[in-house]
Short mmCIF file of N, CA and C in Angstrom, two decimals:
data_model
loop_
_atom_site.label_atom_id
_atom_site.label_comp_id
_atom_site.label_asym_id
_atom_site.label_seq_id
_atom_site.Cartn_x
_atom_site.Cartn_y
_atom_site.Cartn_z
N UNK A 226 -8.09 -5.41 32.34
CA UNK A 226 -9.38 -5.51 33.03
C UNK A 226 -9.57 -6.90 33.64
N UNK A 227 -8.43 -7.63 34.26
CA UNK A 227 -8.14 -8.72 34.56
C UNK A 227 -9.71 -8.97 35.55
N UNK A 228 -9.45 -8.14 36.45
CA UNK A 228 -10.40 -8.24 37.99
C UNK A 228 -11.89 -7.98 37.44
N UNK A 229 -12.01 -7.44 36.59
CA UNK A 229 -13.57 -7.01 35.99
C UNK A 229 -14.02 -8.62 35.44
N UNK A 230 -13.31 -8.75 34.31
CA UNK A 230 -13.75 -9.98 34.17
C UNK A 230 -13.66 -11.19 34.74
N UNK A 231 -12.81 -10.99 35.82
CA UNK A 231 -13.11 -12.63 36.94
C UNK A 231 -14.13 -12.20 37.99
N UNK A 232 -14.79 -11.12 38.31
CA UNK A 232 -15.78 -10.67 39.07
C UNK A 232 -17.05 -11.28 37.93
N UNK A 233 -17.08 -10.74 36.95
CA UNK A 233 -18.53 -10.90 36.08
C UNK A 233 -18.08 -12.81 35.68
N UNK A 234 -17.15 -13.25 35.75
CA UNK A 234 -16.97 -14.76 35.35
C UNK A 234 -17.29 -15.27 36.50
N UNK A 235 -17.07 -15.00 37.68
CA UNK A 235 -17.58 -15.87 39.60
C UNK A 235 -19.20 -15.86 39.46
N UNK A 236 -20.24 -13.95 38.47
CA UNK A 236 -21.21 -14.11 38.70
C UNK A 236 -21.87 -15.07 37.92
N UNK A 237 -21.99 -15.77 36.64
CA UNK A 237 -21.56 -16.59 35.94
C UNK A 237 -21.63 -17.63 36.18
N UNK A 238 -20.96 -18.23 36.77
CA UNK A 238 -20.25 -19.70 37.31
C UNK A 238 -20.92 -19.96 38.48
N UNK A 239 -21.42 -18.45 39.33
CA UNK A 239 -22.50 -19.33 40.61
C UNK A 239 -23.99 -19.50 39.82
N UNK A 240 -24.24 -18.70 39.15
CA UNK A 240 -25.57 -18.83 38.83
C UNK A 240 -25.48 -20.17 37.94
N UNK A 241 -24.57 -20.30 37.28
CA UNK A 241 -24.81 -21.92 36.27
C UNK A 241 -25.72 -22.18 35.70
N UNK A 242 -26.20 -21.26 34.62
CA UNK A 242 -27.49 -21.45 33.45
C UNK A 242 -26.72 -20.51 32.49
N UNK A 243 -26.88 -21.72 31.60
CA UNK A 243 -26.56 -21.22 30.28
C UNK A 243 -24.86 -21.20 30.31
N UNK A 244 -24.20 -20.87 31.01
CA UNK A 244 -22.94 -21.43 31.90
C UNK A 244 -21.92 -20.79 30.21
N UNK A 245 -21.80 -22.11 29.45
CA UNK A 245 -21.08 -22.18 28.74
C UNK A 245 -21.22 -20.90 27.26
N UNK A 246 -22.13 -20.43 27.39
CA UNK A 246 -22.46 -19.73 26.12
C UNK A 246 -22.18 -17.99 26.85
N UNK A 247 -22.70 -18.05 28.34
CA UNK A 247 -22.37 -16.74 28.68
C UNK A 247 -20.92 -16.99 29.04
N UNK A 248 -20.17 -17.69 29.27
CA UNK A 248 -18.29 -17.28 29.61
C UNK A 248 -17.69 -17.19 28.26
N UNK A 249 -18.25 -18.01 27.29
CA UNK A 249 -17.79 -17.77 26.01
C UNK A 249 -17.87 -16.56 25.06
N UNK A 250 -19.34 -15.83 25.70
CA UNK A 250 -19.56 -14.58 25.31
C UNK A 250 -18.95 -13.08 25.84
N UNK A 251 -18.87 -13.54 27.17
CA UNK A 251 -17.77 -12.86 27.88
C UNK A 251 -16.79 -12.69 27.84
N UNK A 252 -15.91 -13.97 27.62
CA UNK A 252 -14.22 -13.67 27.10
C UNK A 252 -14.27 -13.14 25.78
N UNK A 253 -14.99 -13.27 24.92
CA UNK A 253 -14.77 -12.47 23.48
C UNK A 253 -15.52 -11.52 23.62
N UNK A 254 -15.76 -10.45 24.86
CA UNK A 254 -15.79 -9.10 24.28
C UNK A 254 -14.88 -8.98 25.39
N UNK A 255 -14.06 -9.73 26.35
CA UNK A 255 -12.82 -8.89 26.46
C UNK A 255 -11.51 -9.53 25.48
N UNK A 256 -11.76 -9.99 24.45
CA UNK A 256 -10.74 -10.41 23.58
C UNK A 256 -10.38 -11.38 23.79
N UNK A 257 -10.73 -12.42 24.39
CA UNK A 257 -10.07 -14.02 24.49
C UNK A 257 -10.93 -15.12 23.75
N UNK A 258 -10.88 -15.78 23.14
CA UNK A 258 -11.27 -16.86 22.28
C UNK A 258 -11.11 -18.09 22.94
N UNK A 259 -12.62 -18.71 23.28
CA UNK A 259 -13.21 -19.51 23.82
C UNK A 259 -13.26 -20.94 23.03
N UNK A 260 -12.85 -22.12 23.22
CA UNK A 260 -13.22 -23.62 22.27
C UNK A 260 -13.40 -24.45 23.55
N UNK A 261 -15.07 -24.76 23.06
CA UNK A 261 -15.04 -25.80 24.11
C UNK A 261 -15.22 -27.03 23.32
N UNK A 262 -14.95 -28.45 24.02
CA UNK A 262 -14.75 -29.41 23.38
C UNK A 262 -15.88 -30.35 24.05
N UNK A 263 -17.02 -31.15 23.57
CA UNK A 263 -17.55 -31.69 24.74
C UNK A 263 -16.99 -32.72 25.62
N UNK A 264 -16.57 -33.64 24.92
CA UNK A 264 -15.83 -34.58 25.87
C UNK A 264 -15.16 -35.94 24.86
N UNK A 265 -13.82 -35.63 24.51
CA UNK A 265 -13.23 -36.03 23.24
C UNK A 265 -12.70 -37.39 24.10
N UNK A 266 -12.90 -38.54 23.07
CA UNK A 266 -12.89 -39.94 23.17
C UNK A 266 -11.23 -40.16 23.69
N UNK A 267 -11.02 -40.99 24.33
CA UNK A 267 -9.57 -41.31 25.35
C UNK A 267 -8.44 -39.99 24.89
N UNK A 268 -9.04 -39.13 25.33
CA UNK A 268 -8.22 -38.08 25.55
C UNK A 268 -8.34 -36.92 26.80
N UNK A 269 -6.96 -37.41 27.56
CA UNK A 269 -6.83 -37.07 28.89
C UNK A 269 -6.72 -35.27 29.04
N UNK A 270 -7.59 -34.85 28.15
CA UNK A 270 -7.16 -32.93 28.27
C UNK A 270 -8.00 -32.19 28.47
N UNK A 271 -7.49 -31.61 29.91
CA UNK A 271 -8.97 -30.79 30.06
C UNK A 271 -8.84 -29.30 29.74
N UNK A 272 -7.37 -28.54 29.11
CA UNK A 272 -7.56 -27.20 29.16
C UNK A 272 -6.51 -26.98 28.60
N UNK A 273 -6.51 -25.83 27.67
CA UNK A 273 -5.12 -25.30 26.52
C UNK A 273 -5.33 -23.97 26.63
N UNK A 274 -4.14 -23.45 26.47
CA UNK A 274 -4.32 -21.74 26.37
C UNK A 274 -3.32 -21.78 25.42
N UNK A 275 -3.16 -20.90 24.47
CA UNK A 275 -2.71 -20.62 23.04
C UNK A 275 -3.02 -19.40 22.59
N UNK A 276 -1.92 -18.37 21.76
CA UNK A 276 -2.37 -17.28 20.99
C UNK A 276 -2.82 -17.94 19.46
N UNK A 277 -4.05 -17.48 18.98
CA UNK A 277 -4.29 -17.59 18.09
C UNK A 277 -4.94 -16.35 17.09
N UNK A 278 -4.06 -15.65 15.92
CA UNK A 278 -4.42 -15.09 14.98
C UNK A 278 -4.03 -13.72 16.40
N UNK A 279 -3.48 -13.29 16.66
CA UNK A 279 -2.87 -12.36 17.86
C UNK A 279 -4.01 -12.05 18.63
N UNK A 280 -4.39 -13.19 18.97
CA UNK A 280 -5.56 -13.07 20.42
C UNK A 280 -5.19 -14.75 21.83
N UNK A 281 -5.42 -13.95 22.57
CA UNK A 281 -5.35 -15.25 23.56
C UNK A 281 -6.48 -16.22 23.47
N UNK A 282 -6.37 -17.74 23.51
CA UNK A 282 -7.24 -18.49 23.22
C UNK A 282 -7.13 -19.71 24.32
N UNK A 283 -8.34 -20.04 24.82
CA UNK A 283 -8.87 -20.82 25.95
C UNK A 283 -9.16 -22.63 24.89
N UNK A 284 -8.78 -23.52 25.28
CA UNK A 284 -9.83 -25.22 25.12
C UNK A 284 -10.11 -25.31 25.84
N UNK A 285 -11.36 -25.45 26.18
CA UNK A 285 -11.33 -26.63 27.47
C UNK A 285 -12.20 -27.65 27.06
N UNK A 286 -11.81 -28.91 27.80
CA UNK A 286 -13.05 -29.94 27.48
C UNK A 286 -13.62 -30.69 28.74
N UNK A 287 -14.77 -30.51 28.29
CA UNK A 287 -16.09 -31.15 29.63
C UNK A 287 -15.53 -32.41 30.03
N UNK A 288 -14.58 -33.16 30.15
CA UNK A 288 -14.32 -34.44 30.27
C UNK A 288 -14.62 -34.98 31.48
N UNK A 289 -15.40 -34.00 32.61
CA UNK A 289 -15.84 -34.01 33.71
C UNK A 289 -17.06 -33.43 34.15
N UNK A 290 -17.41 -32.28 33.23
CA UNK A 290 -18.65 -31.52 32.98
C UNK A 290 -19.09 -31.30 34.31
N UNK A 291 -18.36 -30.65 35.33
CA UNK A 291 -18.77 -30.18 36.45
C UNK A 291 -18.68 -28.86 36.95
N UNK A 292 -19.45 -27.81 37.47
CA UNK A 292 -18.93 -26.61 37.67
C UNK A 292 -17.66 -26.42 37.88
N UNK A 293 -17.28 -27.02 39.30
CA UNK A 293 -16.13 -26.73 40.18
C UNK A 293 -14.85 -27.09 39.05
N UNK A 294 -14.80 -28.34 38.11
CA UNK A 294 -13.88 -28.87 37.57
C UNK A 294 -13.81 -27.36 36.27
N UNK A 295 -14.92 -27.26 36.08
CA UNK A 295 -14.98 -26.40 34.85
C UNK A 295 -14.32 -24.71 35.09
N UNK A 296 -14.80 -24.06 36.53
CA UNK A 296 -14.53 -22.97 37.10
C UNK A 296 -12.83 -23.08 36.93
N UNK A 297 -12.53 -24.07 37.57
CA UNK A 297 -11.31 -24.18 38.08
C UNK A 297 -10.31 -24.39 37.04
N UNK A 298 -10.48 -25.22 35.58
CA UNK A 298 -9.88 -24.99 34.59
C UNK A 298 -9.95 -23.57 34.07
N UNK A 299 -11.13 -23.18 33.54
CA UNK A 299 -10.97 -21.77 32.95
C UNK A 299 -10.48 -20.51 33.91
N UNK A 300 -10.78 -20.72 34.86
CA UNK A 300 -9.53 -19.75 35.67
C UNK A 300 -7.64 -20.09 35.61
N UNK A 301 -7.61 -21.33 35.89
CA UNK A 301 -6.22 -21.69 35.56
C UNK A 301 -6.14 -21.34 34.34
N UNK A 302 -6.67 -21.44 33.26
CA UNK A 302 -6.11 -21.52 32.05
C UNK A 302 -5.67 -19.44 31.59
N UNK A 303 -6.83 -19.04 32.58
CA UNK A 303 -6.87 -17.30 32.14
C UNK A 303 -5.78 -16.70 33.41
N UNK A 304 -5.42 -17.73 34.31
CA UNK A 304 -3.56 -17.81 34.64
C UNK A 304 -2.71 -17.44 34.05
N UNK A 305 -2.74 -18.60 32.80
CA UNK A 305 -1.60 -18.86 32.31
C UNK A 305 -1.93 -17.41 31.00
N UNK A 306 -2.99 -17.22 30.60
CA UNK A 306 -2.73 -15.75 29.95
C UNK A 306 -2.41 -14.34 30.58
N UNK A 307 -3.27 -14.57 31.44
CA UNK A 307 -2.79 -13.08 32.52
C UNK A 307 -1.11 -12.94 32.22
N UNK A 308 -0.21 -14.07 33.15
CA UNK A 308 0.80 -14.45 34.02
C UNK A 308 1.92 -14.54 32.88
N UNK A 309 1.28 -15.51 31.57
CA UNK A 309 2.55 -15.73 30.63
C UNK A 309 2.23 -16.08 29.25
N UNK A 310 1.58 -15.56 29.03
CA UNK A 310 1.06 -15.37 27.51
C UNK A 310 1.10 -13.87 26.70
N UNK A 311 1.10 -13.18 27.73
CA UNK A 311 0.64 -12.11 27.81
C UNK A 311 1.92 -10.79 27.23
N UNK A 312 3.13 -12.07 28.06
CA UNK A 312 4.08 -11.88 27.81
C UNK A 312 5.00 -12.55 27.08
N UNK A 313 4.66 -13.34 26.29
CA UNK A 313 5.10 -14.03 25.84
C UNK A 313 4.18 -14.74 24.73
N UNK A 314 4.11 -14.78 23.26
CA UNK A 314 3.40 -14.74 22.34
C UNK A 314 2.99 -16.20 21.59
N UNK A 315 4.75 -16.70 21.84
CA UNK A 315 5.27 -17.90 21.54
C UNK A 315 4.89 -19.54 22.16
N UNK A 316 4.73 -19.01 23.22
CA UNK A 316 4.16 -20.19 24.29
C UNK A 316 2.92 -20.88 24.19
N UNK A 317 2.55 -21.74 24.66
CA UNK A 317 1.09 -22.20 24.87
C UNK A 317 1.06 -23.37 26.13
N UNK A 318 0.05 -23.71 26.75
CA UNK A 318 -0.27 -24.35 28.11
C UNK A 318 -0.71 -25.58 28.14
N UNK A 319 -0.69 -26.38 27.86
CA UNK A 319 -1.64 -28.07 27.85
C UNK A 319 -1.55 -28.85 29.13
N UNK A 320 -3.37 -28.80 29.88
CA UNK A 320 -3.31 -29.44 31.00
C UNK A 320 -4.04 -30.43 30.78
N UNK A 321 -3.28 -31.90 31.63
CA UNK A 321 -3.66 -33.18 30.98
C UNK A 321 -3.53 -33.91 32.16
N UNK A 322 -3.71 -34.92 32.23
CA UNK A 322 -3.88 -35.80 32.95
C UNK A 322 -2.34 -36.54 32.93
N UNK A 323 -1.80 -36.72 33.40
CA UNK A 323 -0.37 -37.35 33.52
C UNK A 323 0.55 -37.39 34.44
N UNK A 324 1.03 -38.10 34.29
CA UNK A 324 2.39 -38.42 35.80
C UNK A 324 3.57 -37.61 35.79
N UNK A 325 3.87 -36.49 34.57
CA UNK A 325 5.09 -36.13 34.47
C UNK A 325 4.88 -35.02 35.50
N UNK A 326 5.26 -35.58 36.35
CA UNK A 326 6.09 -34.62 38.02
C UNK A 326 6.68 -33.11 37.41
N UNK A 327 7.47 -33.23 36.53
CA UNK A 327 7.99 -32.27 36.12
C UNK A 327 7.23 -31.27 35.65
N UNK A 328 6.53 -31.48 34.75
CA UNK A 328 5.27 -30.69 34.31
C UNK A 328 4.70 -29.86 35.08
N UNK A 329 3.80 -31.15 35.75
CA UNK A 329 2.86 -30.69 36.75
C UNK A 329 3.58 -29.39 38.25
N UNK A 330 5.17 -29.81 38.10
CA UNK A 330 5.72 -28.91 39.60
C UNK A 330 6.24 -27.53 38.71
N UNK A 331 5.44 -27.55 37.25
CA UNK A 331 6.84 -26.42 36.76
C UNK A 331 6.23 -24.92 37.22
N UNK A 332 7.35 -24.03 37.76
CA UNK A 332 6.73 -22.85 37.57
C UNK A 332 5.51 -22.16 37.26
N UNK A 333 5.41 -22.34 36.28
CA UNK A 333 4.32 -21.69 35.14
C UNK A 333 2.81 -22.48 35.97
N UNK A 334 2.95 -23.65 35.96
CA UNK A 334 1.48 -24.82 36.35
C UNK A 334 1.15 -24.32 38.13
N UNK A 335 2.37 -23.81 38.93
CA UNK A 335 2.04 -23.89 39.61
C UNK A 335 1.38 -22.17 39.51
N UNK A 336 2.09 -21.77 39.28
CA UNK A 336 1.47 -20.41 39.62
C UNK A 336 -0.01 -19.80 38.45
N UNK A 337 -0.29 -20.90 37.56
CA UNK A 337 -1.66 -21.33 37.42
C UNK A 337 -2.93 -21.77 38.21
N UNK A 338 -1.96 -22.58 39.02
CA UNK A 338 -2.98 -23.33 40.23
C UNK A 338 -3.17 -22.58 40.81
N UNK A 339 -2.17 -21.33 41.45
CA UNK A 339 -2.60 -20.82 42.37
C UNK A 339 -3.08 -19.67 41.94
N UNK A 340 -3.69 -19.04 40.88
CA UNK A 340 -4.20 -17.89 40.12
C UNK A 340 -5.64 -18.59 40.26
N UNK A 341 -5.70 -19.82 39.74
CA UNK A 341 -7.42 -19.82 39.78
C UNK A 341 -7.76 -20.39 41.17
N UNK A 342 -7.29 -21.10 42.15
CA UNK A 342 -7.44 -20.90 43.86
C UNK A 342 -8.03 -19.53 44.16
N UNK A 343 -6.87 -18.90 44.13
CA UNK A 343 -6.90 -17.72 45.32
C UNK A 343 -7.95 -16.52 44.13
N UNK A 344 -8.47 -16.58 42.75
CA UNK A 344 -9.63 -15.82 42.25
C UNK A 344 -10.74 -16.63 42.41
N UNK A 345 -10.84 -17.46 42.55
CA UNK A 345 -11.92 -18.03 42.56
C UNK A 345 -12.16 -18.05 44.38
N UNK A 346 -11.10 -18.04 45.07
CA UNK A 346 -11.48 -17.96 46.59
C UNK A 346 -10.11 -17.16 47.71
N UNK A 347 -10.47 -16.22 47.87
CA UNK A 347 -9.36 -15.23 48.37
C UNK A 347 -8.67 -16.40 49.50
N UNK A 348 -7.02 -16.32 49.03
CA UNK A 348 -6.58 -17.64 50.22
C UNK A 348 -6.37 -17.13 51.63
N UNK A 349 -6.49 -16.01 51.98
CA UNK A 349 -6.50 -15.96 53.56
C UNK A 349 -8.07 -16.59 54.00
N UNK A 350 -8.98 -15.81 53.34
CA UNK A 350 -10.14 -16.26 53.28
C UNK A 350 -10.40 -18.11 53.57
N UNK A 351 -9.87 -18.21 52.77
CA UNK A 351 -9.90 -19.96 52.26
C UNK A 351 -9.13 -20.11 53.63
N UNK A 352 -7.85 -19.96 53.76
CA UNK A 352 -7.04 -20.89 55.13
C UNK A 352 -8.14 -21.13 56.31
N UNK A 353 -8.42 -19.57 56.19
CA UNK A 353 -9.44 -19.52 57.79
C UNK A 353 -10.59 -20.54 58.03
N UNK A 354 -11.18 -20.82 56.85
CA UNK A 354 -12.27 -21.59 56.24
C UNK A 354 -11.90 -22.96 56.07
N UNK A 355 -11.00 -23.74 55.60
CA UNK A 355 -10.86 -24.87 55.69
C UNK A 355 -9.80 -25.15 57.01
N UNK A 356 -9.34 -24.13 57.99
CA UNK A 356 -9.26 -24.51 59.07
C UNK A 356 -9.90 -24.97 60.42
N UNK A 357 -11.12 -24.33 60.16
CA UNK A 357 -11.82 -23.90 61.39
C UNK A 357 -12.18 -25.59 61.71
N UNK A 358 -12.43 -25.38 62.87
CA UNK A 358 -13.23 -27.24 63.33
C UNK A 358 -14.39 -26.82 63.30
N UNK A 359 -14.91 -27.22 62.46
CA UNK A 359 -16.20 -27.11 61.96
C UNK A 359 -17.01 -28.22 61.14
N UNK A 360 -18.25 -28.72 61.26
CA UNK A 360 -18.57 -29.77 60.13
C UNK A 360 -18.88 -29.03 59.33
N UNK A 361 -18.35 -29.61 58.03
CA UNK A 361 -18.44 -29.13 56.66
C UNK A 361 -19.99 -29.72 56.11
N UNK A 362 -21.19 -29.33 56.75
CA UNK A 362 -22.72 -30.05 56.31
C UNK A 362 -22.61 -28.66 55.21
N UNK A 363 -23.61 -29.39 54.47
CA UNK A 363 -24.21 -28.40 53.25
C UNK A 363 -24.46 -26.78 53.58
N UNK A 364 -24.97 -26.86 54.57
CA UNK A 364 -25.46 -25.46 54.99
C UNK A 364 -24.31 -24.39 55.33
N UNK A 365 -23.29 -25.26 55.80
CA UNK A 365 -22.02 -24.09 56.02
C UNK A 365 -21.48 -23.76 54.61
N UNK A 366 -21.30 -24.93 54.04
CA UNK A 366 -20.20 -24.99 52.92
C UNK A 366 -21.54 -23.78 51.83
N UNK A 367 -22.72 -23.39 52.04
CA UNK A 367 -23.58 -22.79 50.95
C UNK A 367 -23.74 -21.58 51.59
N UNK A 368 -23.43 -21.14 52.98
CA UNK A 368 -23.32 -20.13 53.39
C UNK A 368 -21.85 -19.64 53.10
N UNK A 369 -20.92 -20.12 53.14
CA UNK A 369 -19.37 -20.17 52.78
C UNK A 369 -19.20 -19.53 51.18
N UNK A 370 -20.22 -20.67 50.51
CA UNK A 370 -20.09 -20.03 49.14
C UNK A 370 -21.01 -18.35 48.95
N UNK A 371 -21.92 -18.40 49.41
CA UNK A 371 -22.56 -17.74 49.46
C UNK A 371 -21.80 -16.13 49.85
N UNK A 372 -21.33 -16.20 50.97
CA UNK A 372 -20.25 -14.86 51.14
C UNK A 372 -19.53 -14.37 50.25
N UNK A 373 -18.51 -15.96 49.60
CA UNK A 373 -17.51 -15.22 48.74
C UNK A 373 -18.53 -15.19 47.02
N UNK A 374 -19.23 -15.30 47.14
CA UNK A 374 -19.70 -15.21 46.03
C UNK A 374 -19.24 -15.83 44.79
N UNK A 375 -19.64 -17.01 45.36
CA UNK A 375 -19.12 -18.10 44.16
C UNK A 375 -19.96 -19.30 44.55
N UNK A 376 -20.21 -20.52 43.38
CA UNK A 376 -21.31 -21.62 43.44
C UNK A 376 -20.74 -22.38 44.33
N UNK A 377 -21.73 -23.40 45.56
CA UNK A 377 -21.49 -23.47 46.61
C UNK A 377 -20.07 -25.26 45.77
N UNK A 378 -20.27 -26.09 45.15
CA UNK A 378 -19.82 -27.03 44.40
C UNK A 378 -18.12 -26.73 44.25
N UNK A 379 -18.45 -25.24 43.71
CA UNK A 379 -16.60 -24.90 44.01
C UNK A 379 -16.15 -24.76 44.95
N UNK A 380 -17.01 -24.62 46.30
CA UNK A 380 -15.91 -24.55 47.88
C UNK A 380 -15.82 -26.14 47.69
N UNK A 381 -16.66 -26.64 47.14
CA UNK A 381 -16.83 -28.44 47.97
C UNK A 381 -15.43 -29.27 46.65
N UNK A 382 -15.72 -28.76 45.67
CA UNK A 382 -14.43 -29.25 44.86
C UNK A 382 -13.11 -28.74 45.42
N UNK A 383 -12.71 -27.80 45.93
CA UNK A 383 -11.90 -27.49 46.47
C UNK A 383 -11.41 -28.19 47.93
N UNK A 384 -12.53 -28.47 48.61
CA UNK A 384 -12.29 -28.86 49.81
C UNK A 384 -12.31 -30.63 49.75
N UNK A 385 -12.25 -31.19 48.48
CA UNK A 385 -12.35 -31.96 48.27
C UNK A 385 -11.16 -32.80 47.65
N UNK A 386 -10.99 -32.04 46.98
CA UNK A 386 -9.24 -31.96 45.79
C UNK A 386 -8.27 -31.38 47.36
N UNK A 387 -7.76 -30.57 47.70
CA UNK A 387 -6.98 -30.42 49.05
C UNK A 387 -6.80 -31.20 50.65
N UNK A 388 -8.18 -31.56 50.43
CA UNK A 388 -9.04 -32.23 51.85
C UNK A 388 -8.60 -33.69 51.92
N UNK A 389 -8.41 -34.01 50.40
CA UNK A 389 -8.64 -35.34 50.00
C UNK A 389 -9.55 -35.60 50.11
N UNK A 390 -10.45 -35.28 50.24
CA UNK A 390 -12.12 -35.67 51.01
C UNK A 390 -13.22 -36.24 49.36
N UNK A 391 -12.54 -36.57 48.83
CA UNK A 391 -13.11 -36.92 47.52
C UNK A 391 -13.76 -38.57 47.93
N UNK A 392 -13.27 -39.13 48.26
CA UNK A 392 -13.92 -40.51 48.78
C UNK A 392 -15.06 -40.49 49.84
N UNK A 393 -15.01 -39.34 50.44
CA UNK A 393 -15.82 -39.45 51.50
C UNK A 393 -17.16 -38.49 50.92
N UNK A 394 -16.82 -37.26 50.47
CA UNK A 394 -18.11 -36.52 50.04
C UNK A 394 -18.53 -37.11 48.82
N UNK A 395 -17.52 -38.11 47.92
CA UNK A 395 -18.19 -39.33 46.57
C UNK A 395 -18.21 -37.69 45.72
N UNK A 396 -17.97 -38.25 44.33
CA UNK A 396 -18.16 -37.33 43.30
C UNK A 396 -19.00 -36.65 42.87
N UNK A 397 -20.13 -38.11 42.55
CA UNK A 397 -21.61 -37.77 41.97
C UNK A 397 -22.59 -36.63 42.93
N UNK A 398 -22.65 -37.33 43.81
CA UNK A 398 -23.34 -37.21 44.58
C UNK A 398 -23.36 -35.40 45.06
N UNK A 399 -22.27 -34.69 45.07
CA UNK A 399 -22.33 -33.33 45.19
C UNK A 399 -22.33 -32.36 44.61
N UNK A 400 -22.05 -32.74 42.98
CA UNK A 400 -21.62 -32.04 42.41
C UNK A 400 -22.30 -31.44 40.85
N UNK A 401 -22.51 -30.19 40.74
CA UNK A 401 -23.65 -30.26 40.31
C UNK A 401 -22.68 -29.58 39.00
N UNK A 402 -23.44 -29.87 37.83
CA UNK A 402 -22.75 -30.34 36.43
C UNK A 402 -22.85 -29.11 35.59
N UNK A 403 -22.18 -28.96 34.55
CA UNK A 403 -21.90 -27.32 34.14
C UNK A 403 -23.19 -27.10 32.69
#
């Protein structure tokens, strides 16, 4: 019931109230086990996937406490269960902050990245959208979100993280907190 529950997790994640208690309540009645962490002292980790007690199990930690950052981990992380947990019992996922190239280019991470991208924003959809010459003012980027049905913060984290545009749209300033 992969698509059921990333449809009822997008409705969720745009509305952003109560945020953390309804995705947590959600993955455990489709069987996944939720730990959130609030934001653990010099530790660079924002997301683990692990079987635990023969159930799939989610960490994540607020270490950024932002929708878009938050959307975008727990979709990657329900990647890496869909994709290879699923199949595989033995494994587990740790996404961190670090330079190892290797890591970050392996197989598995990438086709994480691109599981919570393209559910969280269909990528033909997306190409057309961060192609167009268009100014990206609030009103497009909330009509943008608004279509695909998702909180307007995750087109702008996205277009921000790809765009590079993180210096220019500033962090604080857009991004509204989970």
């Amino acid at each position: 019931k992969q698509d059921e529950l990333i449809i009822k997790l997008k409705e969720i994640l745009k509305e952003n109230k109560k945020t953390l208690l309804k995705v947590e309540s959600l993955l455990n009645e489709y069987g996944i086990k939720l730990i959130i962490e609030e934001r653990p002292d010099k530790c660079p980790i924002d997301a683990y996937s692990f079987w635990s007690n023969g159930k799939p199990a989610i960490g994540i930690t607020l270490r950024h406490k932002r929708i878009d950052n938050f959307a975008f981990n727990l979709l990657h992380e329900l990647g890496h269960v869909f994709l290879h947990l699923t199949n595989d019992n033995t494994v587990d996922f740790i996404d961190y902050e670090n330079d190892n190239q290797k890591y970050k280019n392996s197989s598995e991470e990438k086709q994480a990245n691109e599981f919570a991208s393209n559910h969280l924003i269909d990528a033909k959809v997306w190409a057309l959208f961060k192609n167009e010459e268009i100014d990206l003012t609030d009103s497009i980027i909330k009509q943008f979100a608004k279509q695909q049905n998702i909180h307007p913060a995750i087109v702008l984290g996205r277009l921000g993280h790809e765009l590079n545009l993180y210096p220019k749209i500033g962090r604080a300033s857009c991004r509204e907190r989970v």
